[in-house]
Coordinates of C-alpha atoms in Angstrom, one line a residue:
M1 CA 167.0 25.2 -73.9
A2 CA 163.3 24.3 -73.2
A3 CA 161.7 25.1 -69.8
Y4 CA 158.9 23.1 -68.2
I5 CA 156.9 23.0 -65.0
R6 CA 157.7 20.4 -62.4
K7 CA 155.6 19.3 -59.4
V8 CA 157.4 17.6 -56.6
R9 CA 156.1 16.1 -53.3
T10 CA 158.1 17.5 -50.4
A11 CA 158.9 15.8 -47.1
S12 CA 156.2 17.9 -45.3
G13 CA 153.5 16.6 -47.7
A14 CA 153.3 19.8 -49.6
T15 CA 153.6 20.0 -53.4
A16 CA 156.4 22.1 -54.7
V17 CA 156.0 23.8 -58.1
Q18 CA 159.2 24.5 -59.9
I19 CA 160.4 25.7 -63.3
A20 CA 163.1 23.5 -64.7
V21 CA 165.2 23.1 -67.9
K22 CA 167.0 20.1 -69.4
Q23 CA 170.4 20.7 -70.8
G24 CA 172.8 18.0 -71.8
G25 CA 170.5 15.3 -70.4
R26 CA 170.6 17.0 -67.0
R27 CA 167.7 18.6 -65.2
T28 CA 168.3 22.0 -63.6
I29 CA 165.9 23.8 -61.3
V30 CA 165.9 27.4 -62.2
E31 CA 163.1 28.8 -60.1
H32 CA 161.1 27.5 -57.2
V33 CA 157.6 29.1 -57.7
G34 CA 156.3 28.0 -54.3
S35 CA 154.9 25.1 -52.2
A36 CA 151.1 24.3 -52.0
H37 CA 149.3 22.7 -49.2
T38 CA 145.8 22.7 -50.7
D39 CA 144.3 22.3 -54.2
S40 CA 143.6 26.0 -54.3
E41 CA 147.2 26.9 -53.6
L42 CA 148.4 24.4 -56.1
A43 CA 146.1 25.8 -58.8
A44 CA 147.4 29.3 -58.1
L45 CA 151.0 28.3 -58.3
M46 CA 150.4 26.3 -61.5
Q47 CA 148.7 29.2 -63.1
L48 CA 151.5 31.5 -62.1
A49 CA 154.1 29.1 -63.5
R50 CA 152.3 28.8 -66.8
G51 CA 152.2 32.5 -67.1
K52 CA 156.0 32.7 -66.7
L53 CA 156.4 30.1 -69.4
H54 CA 154.0 31.7 -71.8
A55 CA 155.6 35.1 -71.3
G56 CA 158.8 33.6 -72.5
Q57 CA 157.3 31.6 -75.4
Q58 CA 158.6 28.4 -73.7
E59 CA 162.1 29.7 -74.0
L60 CA 163.1 31.7 -71.0
D61 CA 166.2 33.7 -70.2
L62 CA 166.4 32.3 -66.7
G63 CA 169.7 33.9 -65.8
L64 CA 171.6 30.6 -65.7
D65 CA 174.8 32.3 -66.9
T66 CA 174.7 34.8 -64.0
P67 CA 175.4 32.9 -60.9
G68 CA 174.4 34.8 -57.8
S69 CA 171.6 36.6 -59.5
P70 CA 169.3 38.1 -56.9
R71 CA 166.2 36.0 -55.7
K72 CA 162.9 37.5 -56.4
G73 CA 161.6 36.8 -52.9
P74 CA 159.2 34.2 -51.5
S75 CA 155.7 33.6 -52.7
V76 CA 153.1 34.9 -50.3
I77 CA 149.3 34.2 -50.2
T78 CA 147.7 37.4 -49.4
A79 CA 144.0 36.5 -49.5
K80 CA 141.6 33.5 -49.8
R81 CA 137.9 33.5 -50.2
S82 CA 135.1 31.1 -51.0
R83 CA 134.2 33.2 -54.0
W84 CA 131.3 31.1 -55.4
L85 CA 129.7 30.6 -52.0
I86 CA 129.7 34.3 -51.3
E87 CA 128.4 35.2 -54.7
M88 CA 125.6 32.6 -54.5
I89 CA 124.4 34.0 -51.1
E90 CA 124.8 37.7 -52.2
T91 CA 122.8 36.9 -55.4
A92 CA 119.9 35.4 -53.5
W93 CA 120.1 38.4 -51.0
H94 CA 119.8 40.9 -53.8
R95 CA 117.2 39.1 -55.8
L96 CA 114.9 38.8 -52.8
G97 CA 115.3 42.5 -52.2
F98 CA 116.9 42.1 -48.8
D99 CA 119.4 44.8 -49.7
V100 CA 116.7 47.2 -48.6
I101 CA 118.4 46.6 -45.2
D102 CA 121.7 48.4 -45.6
D103 CA 123.5 46.7 -42.7
E104 CA 126.7 44.7 -43.3
A105 CA 126.6 43.2 -39.8
F106 CA 123.1 41.9 -40.2
F107 CA 124.0 40.4 -43.6
Q108 CA 127.0 38.7 -42.0
L109 CA 124.8 37.3 -39.3
V110 CA 122.5 35.8 -41.9
L111 CA 125.4 34.6 -44.0
A112 CA 127.0 32.8 -41.1
R113 CA 123.7 31.2 -40.2
L114 CA 123.6 29.7 -43.7
V115 CA 127.2 28.6 -43.9
E116 CA 127.9 27.3 -40.4
P117 CA 125.2 28.1 -37.8
T118 CA 126.9 29.1 -34.6
S119 CA 126.7 31.7 -31.8
M120 CA 126.9 35.4 -32.4
S121 CA 130.3 35.5 -30.8
D122 CA 131.6 32.9 -33.2
T123 CA 130.2 34.6 -36.3
A124 CA 133.4 36.5 -37.0
R125 CA 135.3 33.2 -37.3
V126 CA 132.9 31.8 -39.9
V127 CA 132.8 35.1 -41.9
G128 CA 136.6 35.4 -41.8
E129 CA 137.1 31.8 -42.9
I130 CA 135.2 32.2 -46.1
G131 CA 137.2 35.3 -47.0
L132 CA 135.1 38.3 -45.8
T133 CA 136.3 40.9 -43.3
P134 CA 134.1 40.4 -40.2
V135 CA 132.8 43.4 -38.3
H136 CA 133.5 43.9 -34.6
R137 CA 131.6 41.7 -32.2
N138 CA 129.9 44.8 -30.7
T139 CA 128.7 45.7 -34.2
Y140 CA 126.9 42.3 -34.4
A141 CA 125.3 43.0 -31.0
N142 CA 124.2 46.4 -32.2
A143 CA 122.8 44.9 -35.4
L144 CA 120.5 42.7 -33.3
K145 CA 119.3 45.8 -31.5
R146 CA 118.7 47.5 -34.8
C147 CA 116.4 44.6 -35.8
A148 CA 113.8 46.0 -33.3
T149 CA 114.4 49.7 -33.7
R150 CA 114.5 49.7 -37.5
D151 CA 111.8 47.1 -38.1
Y152 CA 114.0 44.7 -39.9
R153 CA 111.4 41.9 -39.5
D154 CA 108.7 43.9 -41.3
R155 CA 111.1 44.9 -44.1
V156 CA 112.2 41.3 -44.7
A157 CA 108.6 40.0 -44.4
T158 CA 107.4 42.6 -46.9
R159 CA 110.0 41.4 -49.5
C160 CA 109.2 37.8 -48.7
F161 CA 105.5 38.5 -49.3
E162 CA 106.3 40.2 -52.6
H163 CA 108.4 37.3 -53.8
A164 CA 105.8 34.7 -52.8
A165 CA 103.0 36.8 -54.4
A166 CA 104.9 37.2 -57.7
A167 CA 105.5 33.4 -57.8
G168 CA 101.7 32.8 -57.3
G169 CA 102.2 30.7 -54.2
L170 CA 100.0 32.6 -51.7
S171 CA 96.7 31.0 -52.9
L172 CA 97.6 28.3 -50.3
V173 CA 99.5 29.1 -47.1
L174 CA 100.6 26.3 -44.8
Y175 CA 100.9 26.7 -41.0
D176 CA 102.7 24.8 -38.3
V177 CA 104.3 25.4 -35.0
T178 CA 107.4 24.3 -33.1
T179 CA 109.0 25.1 -29.8
L180 CA 112.4 26.6 -29.1
Y181 CA 113.9 26.0 -25.7
F182 CA 116.3 28.1 -23.7
E183 CA 119.3 27.3 -21.5
A184 CA 117.7 29.2 -18.6
E185 CA 116.6 28.3 -15.1
K186 CA 113.7 30.8 -14.6
E187 CA 110.6 31.7 -16.6
D188 CA 109.7 35.2 -17.6
G189 CA 106.8 36.9 -19.5
L190 CA 107.7 35.1 -22.8
R191 CA 109.9 32.1 -21.9
K192 CA 107.7 29.7 -20.1
V193 CA 107.6 26.0 -19.5
G194 CA 104.9 24.4 -21.7
Y195 CA 104.0 21.4 -23.6
S196 CA 107.0 19.8 -25.2
K197 CA 107.0 16.8 -27.5
E198 CA 110.5 16.1 -26.3
R199 CA 109.2 16.2 -22.7
R200 CA 111.6 19.0 -21.8
V201 CA 111.1 21.1 -18.7
D202 CA 113.2 24.1 -19.9
P203 CA 111.5 27.5 -20.5
Q204 CA 110.5 27.7 -24.2
I205 CA 108.7 29.8 -26.7
V206 CA 106.2 28.7 -29.3
V207 CA 107.2 29.7 -32.9
G208 CA 104.6 29.8 -35.7
L209 CA 105.6 29.7 -39.3
L210 CA 103.6 30.4 -42.4
V211 CA 105.0 29.2 -45.8
D212 CA 103.6 29.2 -49.3
R213 CA 102.9 26.0 -51.2
T214 CA 106.6 25.8 -52.2
G215 CA 107.9 26.1 -48.6
F216 CA 109.0 29.8 -48.9
P217 CA 108.3 31.6 -45.7
P218 CA 106.3 34.9 -45.8
E219 CA 105.7 35.2 -42.0
I220 CA 107.1 34.1 -38.6
G221 CA 105.9 34.8 -35.1
C222 CA 106.5 33.8 -31.6
F223 CA 104.2 33.2 -28.6
E224 CA 104.5 32.5 -24.9
G225 CA 105.9 29.0 -24.2
N226 CA 102.8 27.9 -22.4
K227 CA 100.4 29.0 -25.1
A228 CA 98.4 26.1 -26.7
E229 CA 99.3 25.5 -30.3
T230 CA 95.7 25.7 -31.3
H231 CA 95.5 29.3 -30.0
T232 CA 98.3 30.5 -32.3
I233 CA 97.0 30.0 -35.8
V234 CA 94.3 32.7 -35.9
P235 CA 96.6 35.4 -34.3
M236 CA 99.3 34.4 -36.8
I237 CA 97.0 34.7 -39.8
R238 CA 95.7 38.1 -38.6
Q239 CA 99.2 39.3 -38.1
F240 CA 100.0 38.3 -41.7
Q241 CA 96.9 40.0 -43.0
A242 CA 97.5 43.2 -41.1
R243 CA 101.1 43.4 -42.1
H244 CA 100.2 43.3 -45.8
D245 CA 96.7 44.7 -45.7
I246 CA 95.2 41.7 -47.4
A247 CA 92.0 41.1 -45.4
G248 CA 89.5 39.6 -47.7
V249 CA 92.0 38.2 -50.2
E250 CA 91.2 34.7 -51.4
M251 CA 93.5 32.4 -49.5
V252 CA 93.4 28.8 -48.3
V253 CA 95.0 27.9 -45.0
A254 CA 96.2 24.4 -44.4
A255 CA 97.2 23.0 -41.0
D256 CA 97.6 19.6 -39.4
A257 CA 95.1 18.0 -37.0
G258 CA 96.7 19.7 -34.0
M259 CA 95.0 22.9 -35.1
L260 CA 91.5 21.3 -35.3
S261 CA 89.3 23.1 -32.8
A262 CA 85.8 24.5 -33.1
G263 CA 87.0 28.0 -32.2
N264 CA 89.8 28.0 -34.7
L265 CA 87.7 26.9 -37.6
A266 CA 84.9 29.3 -36.7
D267 CA 87.4 32.2 -36.5
L268 CA 89.0 31.3 -39.8
D269 CA 85.6 31.1 -41.5
A270 CA 84.5 34.4 -40.0
A271 CA 87.6 36.0 -41.3
G272 CA 86.6 35.0 -44.8
L273 CA 89.4 32.4 -45.0
K274 CA 89.1 29.0 -46.5
F275 CA 90.8 26.2 -44.5
I276 CA 91.9 22.6 -44.8
V277 CA 92.9 20.8 -41.6
G278 CA 93.6 17.2 -40.8
S279 CA 90.9 15.4 -38.9
R280 CA 91.4 13.0 -36.0
V281 CA 90.7 9.4 -36.9
T282 CA 88.5 9.2 -33.8
K283 CA 85.9 11.3 -35.6
A284 CA 85.6 8.8 -38.4
P285 CA 82.8 6.6 -36.7
A286 CA 80.5 9.7 -36.5
D287 CA 81.5 11.2 -39.9
L288 CA 81.2 7.8 -41.7
S289 CA 78.2 6.5 -39.8
N290 CA 76.2 6.1 -43.1
H291 CA 79.0 4.1 -44.6
F292 CA 79.5 1.9 -41.6
H293 CA 75.8 1.3 -41.3
W294 CA 75.3 0.3 -45.0
N295 CA 78.7 -1.2 -45.9
G296 CA 80.4 -2.2 -42.6
D297 CA 84.1 -1.5 -42.3
V298 CA 84.9 -2.5 -45.9
F299 CA 86.8 -0.1 -48.0
V300 CA 88.7 -0.3 -51.3
D301 CA 92.1 1.2 -52.0
G302 CA 91.9 4.9 -52.8
Q303 CA 88.2 5.2 -51.9
I304 CA 87.1 8.7 -51.0
I305 CA 83.9 9.6 -49.1
D306 CA 82.8 13.2 -49.3
T307 CA 80.5 13.9 -46.3
V308 CA 79.9 16.3 -43.4
T309 CA 81.2 16.6 -39.8
P310 CA 79.6 18.4 -36.9
R311 CA 81.1 21.7 -35.9
H312 CA 80.7 20.8 -32.3
A313 CA 81.5 17.5 -30.7
K314 CA 78.1 17.0 -29.0
S315 CA 76.0 17.7 -32.1
S316 CA 75.0 15.1 -34.7
V317 CA 74.5 15.9 -38.4
N318 CA 74.4 12.5 -40.1
N319 CA 71.3 10.4 -40.6
I320 CA 72.0 6.7 -41.1
R321 CA 68.5 6.2 -42.5
K322 CA 69.7 7.9 -45.7
R323 CA 72.3 5.9 -47.6
T324 CA 73.4 8.8 -49.7
E325 CA 76.1 11.0 -48.1
H326 CA 75.3 14.7 -47.6
V327 CA 76.8 17.2 -50.1
W328 CA 78.1 20.0 -47.9
D329 CA 77.5 23.7 -48.5
A330 CA 77.6 26.6 -46.1
A331 CA 74.0 27.7 -46.4
G332 CA 72.5 24.2 -46.2
H333 CA 74.7 22.9 -43.4
P334 CA 75.2 25.7 -40.9
Q335 CA 76.0 23.3 -38.1
S336 CA 78.6 21.3 -39.9
W337 CA 81.8 21.4 -42.0
R338 CA 82.7 19.5 -45.1
A339 CA 84.6 16.2 -44.2
I340 CA 86.6 14.1 -46.7
W341 CA 87.8 10.7 -45.8
Q342 CA 90.2 8.6 -47.9
Y343 CA 91.2 4.9 -47.5
S344 CA 94.6 3.7 -48.5
T345 CA 95.8 0.1 -48.4
R346 CA 99.4 1.2 -47.8
R347 CA 98.3 3.3 -44.9
A348 CA 96.3 0.4 -43.6
V349 CA 99.3 -1.9 -43.6
R350 CA 101.3 0.7 -41.7
D351 CA 98.5 1.4 -39.2
N352 CA 98.1 -2.3 -38.6
Q353 CA 101.8 -2.7 -37.8
T354 CA 101.5 0.2 -35.3
L355 CA 98.4 -1.3 -33.7
N356 CA 100.1 -4.8 -33.4
A357 CA 103.0 -3.2 -31.5
Q358 CA 100.6 -1.2 -29.3
E359 CA 98.6 -4.4 -28.6
T360 CA 101.8 -6.3 -27.7
R361 CA 102.8 -3.6 -25.3
A362 CA 99.4 -3.4 -23.7
R363 CA 99.2 -7.1 -23.1
A364 CA 102.7 -7.1 -21.6
V365 CA 101.7 -4.4 -19.2
V366 CA 98.5 -6.3 -18.2
D367 CA 100.6 -9.5 -17.7
G368 CA 102.7 -7.7 -15.1
G369 CA 105.2 -5.7 -17.0
K370 CA 106.1 -2.1 -16.0
A371 CA 103.6 0.3 -17.4
P372 CA 105.0 3.2 -19.4
K373 CA 103.0 6.5 -19.3
A374 CA 99.7 6.5 -21.2
T375 CA 99.8 3.0 -22.5
R376 CA 97.2 2.7 -25.1
F377 CA 94.5 -0.1 -24.8
V378 CA 95.2 -0.6 -21.1
K379 CA 92.2 -0.1 -18.8
T380 CA 93.0 0.4 -15.1
T381 CA 90.3 -0.2 -12.5
T382 CA 90.2 -1.0 -8.8
S383 CA 90.3 -4.7 -9.8
G384 CA 93.5 -4.3 -11.8
R385 CA 94.6 -3.8 -15.4
T386 CA 92.9 -5.3 -18.5
V387 CA 93.3 -5.0 -22.2
D388 CA 90.7 -2.6 -23.8
E389 CA 89.5 -5.2 -26.3
A390 CA 86.6 -3.0 -27.5
G391 CA 88.9 0.0 -28.1
L392 CA 91.4 -2.2 -29.9
E393 CA 88.7 -3.6 -32.2
R394 CA 87.3 -0.1 -32.9
A395 CA 90.8 1.1 -33.8
R396 CA 91.3 -1.9 -36.2
S397 CA 88.1 -0.9 -38.0
L398 CA 89.5 2.5 -38.7
I399 CA 93.0 1.6 -40.1
G400 CA 93.9 3.0 -43.4
L401 CA 91.6 6.1 -43.0
K402 CA 92.7 9.7 -43.2
G403 CA 90.3 12.6 -42.8
Y404 CA 90.3 16.2 -43.8
V405 CA 87.9 19.1 -42.7
T406 CA 87.4 22.1 -44.9
N407 CA 84.9 24.9 -45.6
L408 CA 85.6 24.7 -49.3
P409 CA 82.5 23.5 -51.1
A410 CA 82.6 20.8 -53.7
T411 CA 81.8 23.4 -56.4
L412 CA 85.1 25.1 -55.7
M413 CA 87.4 22.1 -55.1
T414 CA 87.1 18.4 -55.7
P415 CA 88.0 16.0 -52.9
G416 CA 91.2 15.0 -54.7
E417 CA 92.3 18.6 -54.9
V418 CA 91.6 19.2 -51.1
I419 CA 93.7 16.1 -50.3
G420 CA 96.5 17.2 -52.6
K421 CA 96.6 20.7 -51.1
Y422 CA 96.8 19.3 -47.5
H423 CA 99.7 17.1 -48.5
D424 CA 101.6 20.2 -49.4
L425 CA 102.1 20.6 -45.6
W426 CA 105.3 18.7 -45.9
H427 CA 106.8 21.9 -47.2
V428 CA 106.2 23.7 -43.9
E429 CA 107.5 20.7 -42.0
Q430 CA 110.6 20.7 -44.2
S431 CA 111.1 24.4 -43.5
F432 CA 110.9 23.7 -39.7
R433 CA 113.4 20.9 -40.0
M434 CA 115.7 23.2 -41.9
S435 CA 115.3 26.0 -39.3
K436 CA 116.1 23.6 -36.4
T437 CA 118.9 21.6 -38.1
D438 CA 120.5 23.2 -41.1
L439 CA 120.1 26.7 -39.6
R440 CA 120.1 25.6 -35.9
A441 CA 117.5 28.0 -34.5
R442 CA 117.9 26.3 -31.1
P443 CA 118.8 26.3 -28.3
M444 CA 118.8 30.0 -27.7
F445 CA 120.7 31.9 -25.1
H446 CA 119.0 35.3 -25.5
H447 CA 117.2 36.8 -22.5
T448 CA 115.0 39.8 -23.6
R449 CA 112.1 39.6 -25.9
D450 CA 113.8 42.1 -28.3
A451 CA 116.9 39.8 -28.5
I452 CA 114.8 36.7 -29.1
E453 CA 112.8 38.4 -31.8
A454 CA 116.0 39.6 -33.4
H455 CA 117.4 36.1 -33.4
L456 CA 114.2 34.9 -35.1
T457 CA 114.5 37.6 -37.6
V458 CA 118.0 36.4 -38.5
V459 CA 116.7 32.8 -38.7
F460 CA 113.7 33.9 -40.8
T461 CA 115.8 35.8 -43.2
A462 CA 118.3 32.9 -43.6
L463 CA 115.4 30.5 -44.1
A464 CA 114.1 32.6 -46.9
V465 CA 117.5 32.7 -48.6
A466 CA 117.9 29.0 -48.2
R467 CA 114.4 28.2 -49.6
Y468 CA 115.0 30.5 -52.5
L469 CA 118.3 28.8 -53.3
Q470 CA 116.8 25.3 -52.9
A471 CA 114.0 26.2 -55.3
E472 CA 116.3 27.6 -57.9
T473 CA 118.9 24.8 -57.8
G474 CA 117.0 21.8 -56.5
I475 CA 119.8 21.3 -53.8
S476 CA 119.5 21.7 -50.1
I477 CA 121.4 24.6 -48.4
R478 CA 123.6 22.1 -46.6
S479 CA 124.7 20.5 -49.9
L480 CA 125.1 23.9 -51.5
V481 CA 127.5 25.0 -48.8
R482 CA 129.3 21.7 -48.8
T483 CA 129.9 22.0 -52.5
L484 CA 130.9 25.6 -52.9
R485 CA 132.7 26.4 -49.6
P486 CA 136.0 24.5 -50.5
L487 CA 136.2 26.2 -53.9
Q488 CA 138.4 29.1 -53.2
E489 CA 139.8 32.1 -55.0
I490 CA 143.4 32.8 -53.9
T491 CA 145.4 36.0 -54.3
M492 CA 149.2 35.6 -54.2
T493 CA 152.0 38.1 -54.3
I494 CA 155.1 36.7 -56.1
A495 CA 158.1 38.8 -56.9
G496 CA 156.1 41.9 -55.9
H497 CA 153.2 41.2 -58.4
P498 CA 149.7 40.0 -57.4
H499 CA 148.3 36.9 -59.0
T500 CA 144.8 35.3 -58.7
A501 CA 143.7 31.8 -59.2
T502 CA 140.6 29.8 -58.5
D503 CA 139.9 26.2 -57.8
P504 CA 138.4 24.4 -60.9
L505 CA 134.6 24.1 -60.6
S506 CA 133.2 20.6 -60.0
P507 CA 130.3 19.4 -62.1
E508 CA 128.0 20.1 -59.1
G509 CA 129.4 23.6 -58.9
V510 CA 128.8 24.2 -62.6
H511 CA 125.2 23.0 -62.1
I512 CA 124.6 25.4 -59.2
L513 CA 126.0 28.4 -61.0
T514 CA 124.1 27.6 -64.2
A515 CA 120.8 27.3 -62.2
L516 CA 121.4 30.7 -60.7
D517 CA 122.5 32.3 -64.0
L518 CA 125.9 33.1 -62.5
P519 CA 129.0 33.2 -64.9
A520 CA 131.3 30.3 -64.2
D521 CA 134.6 32.1 -64.9

């Protein structure tokens, strides 16, 4: 009498797993192993059923000749956990050295921020759903307090610095800022109404982020919400240097044009730092005066002009009587910085499309349409509105140009290398997008500075884990979680005996575990 496993769809939509035998052409159900509602439960039941068959060498004494034999009891699922997801995050946590912080509540706050960013009060639900035992809500609150009293930020930043330094990524650090707003009615010493690209009028803080050339973050800091972005870069760099005692270490700082101010560049240079910042296209006529004088506004695709730019707006350093561009060096040009301009045909096409749209909008406003705020190329005088034809023509002469300002002499770095390093800025922009979307750093509901700093420490730590995992696997944290979270390990008790089964790994899951050198068993 041969026994076999049978799967049957029940009326409730579940899948029943049964052990049956055929005798005399008739099927007899001899044991109902259990009913599964998910793939994980089905895998567990199938594994259990196979174990029963193998134990009997396919021929089981199923007690058919003993009617009324006692039932073994119902199957009970005693535990579920997203094993691979937990192991992946724990692996990154240990490899980055964050286990220097022996605080389970802090770890769970970071883990929840990675898995499903939510409020502190909802962290227990996220942690419980993936199979860990959440700590009490008060313990989470106390963990945030410990962030300040036990210098968690400094300990995490130290490990981040060590990781970035070992990877050789700190020769270039990239800087950018963002704003995080609050659901609050009143300002205080930190949360203030300031400039917002989204035109919000809520109190906010300014957050500065340093990342290495791969996008891994070694430093984060926050400033008052009304602090100008240009006034954050030097304090941030000094904070970074002081924390790790690296004053004088060769390092290039790259930032976008928003950080371009005479004071910032002078301060960075005085601190012995090399910098690369984007230049505003409005500076091109002065910087490229030689080119425009001798060649007009004609450029070829990919053309690079290595020249100089004045340190102060009111000064002039170019001489149009000399056709040859200046070759910048600090000693020979104390009143200027090195400026590199590049022309791109693709950029010109994009810029031209933008200008066409702006011209159309300007002419519509002049013709009597409603004027939106700060309409470009519209001049308003006592006699009415007119199109700024001269400004429009000047803008068209500059399409396709992109400028870079640096204190790196040509003997140390070619123009192409300067441009390439600046373009690495997309890593810091990507990290900011991740912190605001995948990790949802905002809005924030904390009130005191310590609580806000603690929240940023959690986000900073989660961002470091996420960037490490992305670097190792080539997959974003959102996709990593989406792939591994459904793969569960289930523990069941059947007939008084515990049994464990796991969902089969998908090809994507195998790739992730292989990339992280985790055993896929």
